[in-house]
PDB file of C-alpha atoms and ligand atoms in Angstrom:
ATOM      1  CA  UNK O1168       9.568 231.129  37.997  1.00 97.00           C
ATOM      2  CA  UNK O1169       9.772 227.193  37.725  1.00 98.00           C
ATOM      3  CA  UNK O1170      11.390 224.735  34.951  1.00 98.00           C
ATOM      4  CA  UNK O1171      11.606 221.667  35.584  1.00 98.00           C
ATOM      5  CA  UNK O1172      15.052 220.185  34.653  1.00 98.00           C
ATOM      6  CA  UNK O1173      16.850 217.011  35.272  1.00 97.00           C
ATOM      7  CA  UNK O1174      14.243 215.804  37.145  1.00 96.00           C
ATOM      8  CA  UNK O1175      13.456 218.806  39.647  1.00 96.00           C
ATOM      9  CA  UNK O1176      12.082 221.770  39.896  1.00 98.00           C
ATOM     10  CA  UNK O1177      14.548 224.656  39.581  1.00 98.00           C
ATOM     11  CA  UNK O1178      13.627 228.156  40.542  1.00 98.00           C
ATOM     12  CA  UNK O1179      15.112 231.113  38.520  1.00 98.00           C
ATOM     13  CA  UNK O1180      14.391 234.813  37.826  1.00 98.00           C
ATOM     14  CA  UNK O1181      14.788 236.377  34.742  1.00 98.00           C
ATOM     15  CA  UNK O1182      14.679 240.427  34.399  1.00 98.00           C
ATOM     16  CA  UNK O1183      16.285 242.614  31.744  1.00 98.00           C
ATOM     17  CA  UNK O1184      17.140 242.551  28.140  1.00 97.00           C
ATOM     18  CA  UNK O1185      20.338 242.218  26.310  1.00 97.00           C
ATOM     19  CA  UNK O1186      23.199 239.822  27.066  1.00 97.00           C
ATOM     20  CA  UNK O1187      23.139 237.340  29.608  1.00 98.00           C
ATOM     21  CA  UNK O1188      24.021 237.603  32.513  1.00 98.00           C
ATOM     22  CA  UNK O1189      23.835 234.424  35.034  1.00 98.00           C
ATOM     23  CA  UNK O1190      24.320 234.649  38.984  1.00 98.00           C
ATOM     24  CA  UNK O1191      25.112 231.270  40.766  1.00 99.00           C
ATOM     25  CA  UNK O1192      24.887 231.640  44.266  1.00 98.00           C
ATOM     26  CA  UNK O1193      27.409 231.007  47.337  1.00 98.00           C
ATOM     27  CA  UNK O1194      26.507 227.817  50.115  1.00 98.00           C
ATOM     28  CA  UNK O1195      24.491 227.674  51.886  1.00 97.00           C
ATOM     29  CA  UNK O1196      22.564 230.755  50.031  1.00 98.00           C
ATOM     30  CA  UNK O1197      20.207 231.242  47.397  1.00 98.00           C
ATOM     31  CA  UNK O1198      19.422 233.147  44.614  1.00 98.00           C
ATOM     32  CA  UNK O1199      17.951 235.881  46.914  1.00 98.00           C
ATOM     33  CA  UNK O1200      21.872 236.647  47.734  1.00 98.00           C
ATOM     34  CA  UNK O1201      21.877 238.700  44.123  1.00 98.00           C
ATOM     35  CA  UNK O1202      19.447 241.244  44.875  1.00 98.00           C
ATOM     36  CA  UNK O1203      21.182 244.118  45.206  1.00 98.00           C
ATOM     37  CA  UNK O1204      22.617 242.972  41.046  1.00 98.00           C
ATOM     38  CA  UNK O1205      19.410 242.014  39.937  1.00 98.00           C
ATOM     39  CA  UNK O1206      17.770 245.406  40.735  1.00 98.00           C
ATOM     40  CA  UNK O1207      20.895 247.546  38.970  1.00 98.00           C
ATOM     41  CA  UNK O1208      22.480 245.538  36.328  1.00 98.00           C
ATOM     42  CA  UNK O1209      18.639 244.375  35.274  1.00 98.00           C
ATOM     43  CA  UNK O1210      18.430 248.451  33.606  1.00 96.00           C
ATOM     44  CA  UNK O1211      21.656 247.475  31.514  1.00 95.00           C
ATOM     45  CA  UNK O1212      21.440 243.352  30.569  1.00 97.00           C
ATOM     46  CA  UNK O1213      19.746 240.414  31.309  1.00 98.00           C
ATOM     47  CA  UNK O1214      19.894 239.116  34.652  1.00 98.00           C
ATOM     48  CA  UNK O1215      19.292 235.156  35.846  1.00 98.00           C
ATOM     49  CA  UNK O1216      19.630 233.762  38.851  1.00 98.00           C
ATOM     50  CA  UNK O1217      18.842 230.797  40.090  1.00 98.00           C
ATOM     51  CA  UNK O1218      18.386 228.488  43.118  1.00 98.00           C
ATOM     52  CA  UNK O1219      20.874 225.501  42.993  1.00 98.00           C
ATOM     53  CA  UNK O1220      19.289 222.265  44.177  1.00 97.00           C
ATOM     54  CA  UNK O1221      19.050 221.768  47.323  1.00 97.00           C
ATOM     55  CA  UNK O1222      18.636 225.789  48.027  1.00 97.00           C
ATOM     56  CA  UNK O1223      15.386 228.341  47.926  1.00 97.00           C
ATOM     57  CA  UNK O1224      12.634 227.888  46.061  1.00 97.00           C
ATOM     58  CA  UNK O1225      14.141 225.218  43.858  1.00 98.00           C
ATOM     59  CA  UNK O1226      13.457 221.092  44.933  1.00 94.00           C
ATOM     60  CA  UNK O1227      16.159 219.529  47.565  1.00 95.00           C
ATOM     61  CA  UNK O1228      16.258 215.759  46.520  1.00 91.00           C
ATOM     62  CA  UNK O1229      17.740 213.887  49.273  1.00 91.00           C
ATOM     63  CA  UNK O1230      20.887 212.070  47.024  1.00 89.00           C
ATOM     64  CA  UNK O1231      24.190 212.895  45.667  1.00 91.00           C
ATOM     65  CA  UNK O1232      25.246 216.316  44.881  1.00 96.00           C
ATOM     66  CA  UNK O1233      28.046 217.084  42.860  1.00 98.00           C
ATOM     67  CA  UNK O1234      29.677 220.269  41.303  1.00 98.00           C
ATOM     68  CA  UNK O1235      28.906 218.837  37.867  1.00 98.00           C
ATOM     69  CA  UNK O1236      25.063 218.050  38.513  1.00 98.00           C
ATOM     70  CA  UNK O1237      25.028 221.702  39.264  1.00 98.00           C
ATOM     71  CA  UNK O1238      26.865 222.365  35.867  1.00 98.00           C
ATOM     72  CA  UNK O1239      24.091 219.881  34.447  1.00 98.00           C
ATOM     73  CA  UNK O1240      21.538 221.876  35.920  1.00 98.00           C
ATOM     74  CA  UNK O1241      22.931 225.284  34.555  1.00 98.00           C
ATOM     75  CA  UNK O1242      22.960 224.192  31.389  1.00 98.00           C
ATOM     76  CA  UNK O1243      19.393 222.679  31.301  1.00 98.00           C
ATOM     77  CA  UNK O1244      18.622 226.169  32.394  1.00 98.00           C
ATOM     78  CA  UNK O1245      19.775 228.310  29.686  1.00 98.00           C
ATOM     79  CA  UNK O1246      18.249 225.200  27.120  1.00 98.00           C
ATOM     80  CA  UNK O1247      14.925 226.217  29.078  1.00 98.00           C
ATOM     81  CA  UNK O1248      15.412 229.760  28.127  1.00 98.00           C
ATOM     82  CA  UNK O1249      17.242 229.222  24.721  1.00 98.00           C
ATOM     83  CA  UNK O1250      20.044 231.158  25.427  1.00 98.00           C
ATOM     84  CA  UNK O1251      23.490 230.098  23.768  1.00 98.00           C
ATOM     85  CA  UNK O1252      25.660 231.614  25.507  1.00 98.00           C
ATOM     86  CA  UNK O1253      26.477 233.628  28.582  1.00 98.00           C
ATOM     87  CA  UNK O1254      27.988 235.893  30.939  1.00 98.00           C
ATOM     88  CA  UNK O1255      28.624 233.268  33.785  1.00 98.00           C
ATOM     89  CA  UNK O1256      28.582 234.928  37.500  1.00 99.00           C
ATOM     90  CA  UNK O1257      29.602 232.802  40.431  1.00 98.00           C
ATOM     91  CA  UNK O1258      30.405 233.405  44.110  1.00 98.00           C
ATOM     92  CA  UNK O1259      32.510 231.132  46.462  1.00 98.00           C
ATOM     93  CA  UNK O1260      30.644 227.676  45.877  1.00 98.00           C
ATOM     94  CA  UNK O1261      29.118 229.397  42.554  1.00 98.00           C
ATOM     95  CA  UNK O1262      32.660 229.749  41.439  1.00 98.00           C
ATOM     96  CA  UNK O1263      33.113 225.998  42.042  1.00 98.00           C
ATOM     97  CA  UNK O1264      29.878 225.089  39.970  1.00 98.00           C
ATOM     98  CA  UNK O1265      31.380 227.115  36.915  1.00 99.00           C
ATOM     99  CA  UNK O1266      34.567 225.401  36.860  1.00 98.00           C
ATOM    100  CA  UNK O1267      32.491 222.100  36.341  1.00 98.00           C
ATOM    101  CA  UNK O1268      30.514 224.270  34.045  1.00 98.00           C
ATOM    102  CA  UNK O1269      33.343 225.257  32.148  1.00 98.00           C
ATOM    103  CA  UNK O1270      34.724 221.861  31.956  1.00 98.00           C
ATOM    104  CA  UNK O1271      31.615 220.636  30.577  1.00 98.00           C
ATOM    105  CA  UNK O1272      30.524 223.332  28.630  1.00 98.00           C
ATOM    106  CA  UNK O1273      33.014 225.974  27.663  1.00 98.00           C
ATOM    107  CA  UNK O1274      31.235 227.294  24.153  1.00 98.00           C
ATOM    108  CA  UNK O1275      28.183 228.765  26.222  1.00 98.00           C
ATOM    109  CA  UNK O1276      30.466 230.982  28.411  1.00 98.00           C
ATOM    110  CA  UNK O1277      30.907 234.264  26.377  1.00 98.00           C
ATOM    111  CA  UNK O1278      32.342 235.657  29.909  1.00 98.00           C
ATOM    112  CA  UNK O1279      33.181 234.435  33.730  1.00 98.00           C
ATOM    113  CA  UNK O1280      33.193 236.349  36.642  1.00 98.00           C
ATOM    114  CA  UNK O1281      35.040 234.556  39.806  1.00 98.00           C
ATOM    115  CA  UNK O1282      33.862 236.300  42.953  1.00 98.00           C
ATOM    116  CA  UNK O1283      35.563 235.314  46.112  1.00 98.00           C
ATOM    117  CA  UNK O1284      35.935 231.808  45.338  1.00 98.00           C
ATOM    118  CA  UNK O1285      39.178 229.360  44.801  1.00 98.00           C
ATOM    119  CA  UNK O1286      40.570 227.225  42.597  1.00 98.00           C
ATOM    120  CA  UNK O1287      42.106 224.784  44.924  1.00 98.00           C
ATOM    121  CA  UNK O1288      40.504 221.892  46.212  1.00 98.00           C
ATOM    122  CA  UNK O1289      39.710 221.155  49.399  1.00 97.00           C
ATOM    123  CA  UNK O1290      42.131 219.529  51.745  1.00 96.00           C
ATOM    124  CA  UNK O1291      42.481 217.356  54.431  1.00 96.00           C
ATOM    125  CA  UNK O1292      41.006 219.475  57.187  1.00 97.00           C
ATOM    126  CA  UNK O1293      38.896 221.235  54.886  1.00 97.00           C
ATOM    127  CA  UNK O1294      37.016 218.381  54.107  1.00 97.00           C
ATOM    128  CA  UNK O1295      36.938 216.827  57.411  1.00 97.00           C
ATOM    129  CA  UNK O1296      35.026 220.104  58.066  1.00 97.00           C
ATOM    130  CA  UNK O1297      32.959 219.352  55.416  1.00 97.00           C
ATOM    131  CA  UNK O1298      31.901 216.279  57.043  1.00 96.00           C
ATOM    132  CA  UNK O1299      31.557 218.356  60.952  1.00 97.00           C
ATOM    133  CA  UNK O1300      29.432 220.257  59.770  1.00 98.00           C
ATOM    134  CA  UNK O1301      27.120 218.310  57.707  1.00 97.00           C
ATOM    135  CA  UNK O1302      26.966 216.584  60.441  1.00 97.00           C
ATOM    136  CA  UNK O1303      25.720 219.927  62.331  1.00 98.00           C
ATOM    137  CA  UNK O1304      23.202 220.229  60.079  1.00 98.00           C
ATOM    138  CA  UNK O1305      21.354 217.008  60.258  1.00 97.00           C
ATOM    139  CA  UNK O1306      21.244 217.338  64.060  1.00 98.00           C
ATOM    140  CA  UNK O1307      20.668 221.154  64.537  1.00 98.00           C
ATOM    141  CA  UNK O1308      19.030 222.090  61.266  1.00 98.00           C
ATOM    142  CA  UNK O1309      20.282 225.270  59.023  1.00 98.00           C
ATOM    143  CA  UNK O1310      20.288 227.930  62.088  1.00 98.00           C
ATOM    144  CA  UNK O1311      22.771 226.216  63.873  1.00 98.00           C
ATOM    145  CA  UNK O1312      24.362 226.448  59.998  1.00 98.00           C
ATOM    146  CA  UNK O1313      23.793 230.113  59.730  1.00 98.00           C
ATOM    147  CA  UNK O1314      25.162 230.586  63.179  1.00 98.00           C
ATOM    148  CA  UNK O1315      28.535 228.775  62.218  1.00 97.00           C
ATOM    149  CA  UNK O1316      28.777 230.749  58.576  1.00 98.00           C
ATOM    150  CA  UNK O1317      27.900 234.306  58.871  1.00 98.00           C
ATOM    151  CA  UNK O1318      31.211 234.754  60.641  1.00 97.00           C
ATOM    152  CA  UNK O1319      32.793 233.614  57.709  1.00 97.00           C
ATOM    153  CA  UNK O1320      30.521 235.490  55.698  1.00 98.00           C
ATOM    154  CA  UNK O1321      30.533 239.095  56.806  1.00 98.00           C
ATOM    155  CA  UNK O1322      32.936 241.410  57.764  1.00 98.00           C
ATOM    156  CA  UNK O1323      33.348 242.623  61.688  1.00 97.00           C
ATOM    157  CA  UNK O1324      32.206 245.622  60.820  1.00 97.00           C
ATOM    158  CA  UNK O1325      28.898 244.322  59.508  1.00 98.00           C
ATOM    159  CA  UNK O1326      28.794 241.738  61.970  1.00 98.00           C
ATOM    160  CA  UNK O1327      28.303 244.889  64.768  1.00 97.00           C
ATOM    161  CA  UNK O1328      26.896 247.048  62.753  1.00 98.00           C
ATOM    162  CA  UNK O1329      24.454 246.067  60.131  1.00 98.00           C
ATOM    163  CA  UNK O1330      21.967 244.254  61.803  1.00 98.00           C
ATOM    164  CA  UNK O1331      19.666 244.277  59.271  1.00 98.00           C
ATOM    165  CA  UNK O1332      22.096 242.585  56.690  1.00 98.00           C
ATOM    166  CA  UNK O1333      23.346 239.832  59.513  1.00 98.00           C
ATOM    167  CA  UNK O1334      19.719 239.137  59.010  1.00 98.00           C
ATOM    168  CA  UNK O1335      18.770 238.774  55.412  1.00 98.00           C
ATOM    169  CA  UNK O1336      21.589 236.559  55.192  1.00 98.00           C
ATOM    170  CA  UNK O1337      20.530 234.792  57.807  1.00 98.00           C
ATOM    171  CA  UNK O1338      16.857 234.287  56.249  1.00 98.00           C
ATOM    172  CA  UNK O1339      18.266 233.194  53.318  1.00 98.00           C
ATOM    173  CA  UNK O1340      20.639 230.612  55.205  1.00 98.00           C
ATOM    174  CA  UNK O1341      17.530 229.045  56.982  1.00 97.00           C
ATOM    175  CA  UNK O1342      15.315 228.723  53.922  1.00 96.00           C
ATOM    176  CA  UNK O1343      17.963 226.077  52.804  1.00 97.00           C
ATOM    177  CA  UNK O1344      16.546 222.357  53.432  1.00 96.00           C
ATOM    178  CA  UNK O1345      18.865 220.236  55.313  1.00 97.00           C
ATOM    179  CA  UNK O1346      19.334 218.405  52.093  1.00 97.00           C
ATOM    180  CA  UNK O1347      21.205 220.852  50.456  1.00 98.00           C
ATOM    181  CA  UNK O1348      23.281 221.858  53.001  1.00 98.00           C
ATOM    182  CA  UNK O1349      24.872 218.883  53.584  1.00 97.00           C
ATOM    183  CA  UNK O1350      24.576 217.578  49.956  1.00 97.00           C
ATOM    184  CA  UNK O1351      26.408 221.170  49.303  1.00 98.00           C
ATOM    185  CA  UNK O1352      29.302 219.728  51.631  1.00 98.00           C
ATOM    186  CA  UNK O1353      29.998 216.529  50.111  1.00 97.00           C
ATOM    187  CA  UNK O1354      29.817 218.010  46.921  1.00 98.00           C
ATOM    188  CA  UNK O1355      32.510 220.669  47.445  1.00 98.00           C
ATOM    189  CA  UNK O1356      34.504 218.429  49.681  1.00 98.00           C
ATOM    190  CA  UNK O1357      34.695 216.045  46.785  1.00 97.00           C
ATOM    191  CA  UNK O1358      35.375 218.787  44.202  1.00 98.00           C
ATOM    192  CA  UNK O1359      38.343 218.831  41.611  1.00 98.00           C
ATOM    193  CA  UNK O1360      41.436 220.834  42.068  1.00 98.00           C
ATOM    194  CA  UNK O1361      40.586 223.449  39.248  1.00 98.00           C
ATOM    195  CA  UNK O1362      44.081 225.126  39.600  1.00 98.00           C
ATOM    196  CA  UNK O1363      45.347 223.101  36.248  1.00 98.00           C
ATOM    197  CA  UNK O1364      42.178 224.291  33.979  1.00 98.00           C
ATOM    198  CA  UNK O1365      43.150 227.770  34.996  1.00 98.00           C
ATOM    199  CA  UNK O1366      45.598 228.657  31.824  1.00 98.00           C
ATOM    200  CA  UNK O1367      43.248 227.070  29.723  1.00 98.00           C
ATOM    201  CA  UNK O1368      40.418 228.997  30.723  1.00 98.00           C
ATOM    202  CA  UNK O1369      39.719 231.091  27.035  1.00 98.00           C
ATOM    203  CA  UNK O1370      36.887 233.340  27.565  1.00 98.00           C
ATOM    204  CA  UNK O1371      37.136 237.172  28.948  1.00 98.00           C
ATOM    205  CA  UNK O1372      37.512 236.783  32.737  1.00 98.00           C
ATOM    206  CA  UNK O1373      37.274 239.112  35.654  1.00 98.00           C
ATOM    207  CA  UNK O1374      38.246 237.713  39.437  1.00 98.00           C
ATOM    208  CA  UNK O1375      36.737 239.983  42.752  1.00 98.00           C
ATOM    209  CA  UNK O1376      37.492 239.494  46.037  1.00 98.00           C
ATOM    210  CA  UNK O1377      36.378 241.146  49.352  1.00 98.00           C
ATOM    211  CA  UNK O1378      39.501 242.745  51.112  1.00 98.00           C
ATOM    212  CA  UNK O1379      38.824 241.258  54.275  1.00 98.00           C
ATOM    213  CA  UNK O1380      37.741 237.843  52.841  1.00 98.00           C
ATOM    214  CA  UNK O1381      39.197 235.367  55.490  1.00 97.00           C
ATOM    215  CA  UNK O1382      37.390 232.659  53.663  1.00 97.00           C
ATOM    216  CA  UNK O1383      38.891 232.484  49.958  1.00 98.00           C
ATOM    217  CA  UNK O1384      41.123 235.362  50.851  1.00 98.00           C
ATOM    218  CA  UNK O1385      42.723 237.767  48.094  1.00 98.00           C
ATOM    219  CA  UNK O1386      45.512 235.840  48.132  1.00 98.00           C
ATOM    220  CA  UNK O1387      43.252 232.968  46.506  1.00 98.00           C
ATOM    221  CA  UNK O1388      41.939 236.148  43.853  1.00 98.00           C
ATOM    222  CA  UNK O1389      45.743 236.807  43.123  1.00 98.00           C
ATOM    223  CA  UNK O1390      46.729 232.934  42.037  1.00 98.00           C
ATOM    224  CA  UNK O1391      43.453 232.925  39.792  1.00 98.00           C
ATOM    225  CA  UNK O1392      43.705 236.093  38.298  1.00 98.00           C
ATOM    226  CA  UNK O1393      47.688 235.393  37.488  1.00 98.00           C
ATOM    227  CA  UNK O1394      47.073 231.796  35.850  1.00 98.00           C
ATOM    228  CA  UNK O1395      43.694 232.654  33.771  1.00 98.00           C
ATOM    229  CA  UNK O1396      45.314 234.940  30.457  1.00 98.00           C
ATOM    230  CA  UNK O1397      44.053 238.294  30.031  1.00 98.00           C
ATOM    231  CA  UNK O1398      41.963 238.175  33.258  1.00 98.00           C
ATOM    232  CA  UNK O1399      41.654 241.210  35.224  1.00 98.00           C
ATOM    233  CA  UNK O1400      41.550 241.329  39.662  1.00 98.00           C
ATOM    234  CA  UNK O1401      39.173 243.754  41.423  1.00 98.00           C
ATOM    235  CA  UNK O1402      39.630 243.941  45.155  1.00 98.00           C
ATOM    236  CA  UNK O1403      36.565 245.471  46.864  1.00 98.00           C
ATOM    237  CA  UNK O1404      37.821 247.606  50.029  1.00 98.00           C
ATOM    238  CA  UNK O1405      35.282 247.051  53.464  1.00 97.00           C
ATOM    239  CA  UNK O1406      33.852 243.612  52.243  1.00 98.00           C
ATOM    240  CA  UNK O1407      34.652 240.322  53.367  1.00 98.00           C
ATOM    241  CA  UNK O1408      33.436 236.891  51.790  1.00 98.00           C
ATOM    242  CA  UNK O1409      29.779 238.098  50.330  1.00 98.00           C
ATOM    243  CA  UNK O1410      31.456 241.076  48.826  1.00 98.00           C
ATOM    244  CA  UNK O1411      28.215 241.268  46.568  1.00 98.00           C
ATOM    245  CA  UNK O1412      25.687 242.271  49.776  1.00 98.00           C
ATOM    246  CA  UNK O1413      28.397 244.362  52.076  1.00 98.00           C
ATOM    247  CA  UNK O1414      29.305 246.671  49.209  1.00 98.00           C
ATOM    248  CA  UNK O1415      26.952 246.476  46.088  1.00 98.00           C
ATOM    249  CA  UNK O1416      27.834 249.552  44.256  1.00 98.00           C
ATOM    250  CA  UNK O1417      31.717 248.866  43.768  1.00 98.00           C
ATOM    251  CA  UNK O1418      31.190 245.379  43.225  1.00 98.00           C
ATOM    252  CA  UNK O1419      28.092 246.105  40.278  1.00 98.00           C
ATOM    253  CA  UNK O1420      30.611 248.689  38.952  1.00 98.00           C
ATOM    254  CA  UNK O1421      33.041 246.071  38.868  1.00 98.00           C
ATOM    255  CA  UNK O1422      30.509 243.779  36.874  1.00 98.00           C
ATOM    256  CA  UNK O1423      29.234 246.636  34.675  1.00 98.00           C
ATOM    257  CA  UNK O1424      32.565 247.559  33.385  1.00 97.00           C
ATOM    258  CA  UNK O1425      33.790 243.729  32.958  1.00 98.00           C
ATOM    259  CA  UNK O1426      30.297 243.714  30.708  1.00 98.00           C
ATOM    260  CA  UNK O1427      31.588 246.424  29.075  1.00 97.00           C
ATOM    261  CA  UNK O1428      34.711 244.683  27.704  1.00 96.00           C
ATOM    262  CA  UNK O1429      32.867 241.634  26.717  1.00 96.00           C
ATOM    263  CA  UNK O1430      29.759 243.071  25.045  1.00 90.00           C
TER     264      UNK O1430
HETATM  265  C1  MLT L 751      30.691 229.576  50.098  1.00 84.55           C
HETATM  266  O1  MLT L 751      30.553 230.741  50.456  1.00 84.55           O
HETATM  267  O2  MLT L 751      30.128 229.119  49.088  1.00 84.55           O
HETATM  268  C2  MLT L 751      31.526 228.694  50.969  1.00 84.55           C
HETATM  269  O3  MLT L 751      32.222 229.446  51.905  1.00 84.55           O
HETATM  270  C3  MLT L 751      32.457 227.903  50.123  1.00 84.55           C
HETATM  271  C4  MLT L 751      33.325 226.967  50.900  1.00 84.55           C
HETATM  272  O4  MLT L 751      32.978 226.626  52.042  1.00 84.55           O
HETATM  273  O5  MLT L 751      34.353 226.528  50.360  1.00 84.55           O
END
C-alpha cells in the first residue's frame, strides 16, 4: 500500500488487529527485512512496516535526509492510519529514526523496542566512512553496497551456510535507489548523540542484540539497556547484526513477550 506523505510516496503494509505494532527497517534495507515478524506477530497484533525514503517501494527524492525527516515521515504515517499511539520497532538505523521519533513525538510511543542499534553518535572515522562509502555507491551502484554490508550484516555461519538468506538480503540491498543509500549515510553520519535522552526515555522498553553483532555489538545493548529505567536486554545466541532474519523465532518471542508487558 501507498500514502502519500510529506510530499512522497511512502510504502507500508498493514496486517493484523489489535495494538500497534511498527517495524522501521535497518540501512540499506527495506521493509521486506520484517517478514519473518509480519507473518507471526500479524496472528497476535497489528503489524506496520514501512519503507523509509529513499528504500523499497517507497519514493527516493534526491535531497537531504535526516533522522528527523524519517521521524516526520513516521508520524505522517500513523496520522494516515489514525493510530495514536504505538509499539515502536526499530533495527540498527531504525533505532536511530526512533530516537528522533521520540524526541519529536514521545506521547505516540506506548512501547520501544531497540534492536541492535546504538545510542552513540557517530565518530570521526565512522563518519568519514559514511562519506567512503556513499561515495561507493554513486560510482558502483547498491551491489557494490550489498557486497561491502552483508559482512557486517550476517553472521559467519550464515555467511557459509545459508545461501539462500545471503541472498534475500542481498535483493533487498539492491532494490535500494542510490538516493537513499547515500542520503541514508549523511543522515546517520550527521545524527545526534542519543546517549543523554536515554534516562529520560519514559515508555516500556525492551533492547535485543545479536550475540555476534560486530556492528552495534552487545556491549552497545548493555549501555542502552542500563541508562533507559525499567528496560529489559535480550541477547539472541547465533545471530549477528540482522538478528531479526538469522534467528526469527527467539527474537519474535522476544517481541511477543515485551508485547505482553505493555498490552
Ligand atoms: C544498519 O544496519 O542500519 C547500519 O549498520 C547502521 C550503521 O551503519 O550505523
Amino acid at each position: 500500500m501507498k500514502a502519500h506523505i510529506n510530499g512522497i510516496d511512502l510504502a507500508y503494509t498493514d496486517q493484523g488487529r489489535g495494538t500497534p505494532l511498527v517495524f522501521v527497517h535497518a540501512f540499506p534495507l527495506g521493509k521486506a527485512m520484517w517478514a519473518p515478524q509480519v507473518q507471526a506477530l500479524s496472528a497476535r497484533c497489528r503489524v506496520i512496516t514501512v519503507d523509509l525514503r529513499g528504500h523499497g517501494e517507497s519514493e527516493a527524492p534526491l535531497w537531504r535526509y535526516t533522522m528527523d525527516q524519517f521521524a516526520d515521515d513516521l508520524k505522517g504515517l500513523l496520522d494516515h492510519l489514525a493510530i495514536r499511539q504505538a509499539v515502536m520497532a526499530g533495527l540498527s538505523m531504525g533505532g536511530y529514526v526512533l530516537f528522533a521519533f521520540y524526541r519529536k513525538f514521545p506521547d505516540r510511543v506506548k512501547g520501544l523496542v531497540l534492536a541492535d542499534t546504538r545510542a552513540r553518535e557517530d565518530s570521526e572515522e565512522g563518519r568519514a566512512g559514511r562519506f567512503a562509502m556513499a561515495q561507493l555507491a554513486y560510482k558502483n551502484g547498491a551491489s557494490a553496497i550489498a557486497d561491502a554490508m552483508l559482512p557486517k550484516l550476517l553472521s559467519q555461519a550464515s555467511l557459509h551456510g545459508r545461501p539462500e538468506l545471503v541472498q534475500q538480503v542481498r535483493a533487498i540491498i539492491t532494490a535500494t535507489q542510490v538516493s537513499g543509500i547515500a542520503g541514508d549515510l549523511m543522515g546517520m553520519a550527521e545524527r545526534l548523540d542519543s546517549v543523554p535522552l536515554l534516562k529520560a526515555i519514559a515508555c516500556p522498553t525492551l533492547v535485543i542484540v545479536g550475540e555476534q553483532d560486530t556492528a552495534t555489538p552487545p556491549a552497545d545493548a548493555r549501555l542502552m539497556a542500563d541508562a533507559i529505567p525499567g528496560a529489559r536486554l535480550a541477547i539472541i545466541p547465533a545471530a549477528a547484526h540482522l538478528a531479526n532474519l538469522e534467528q526469527p523465532e527467539a527474537f519474535n518471542r522476544a517481541v511477543d513477550s515485551f508485547l505482553e508487558s505493555v498490552e
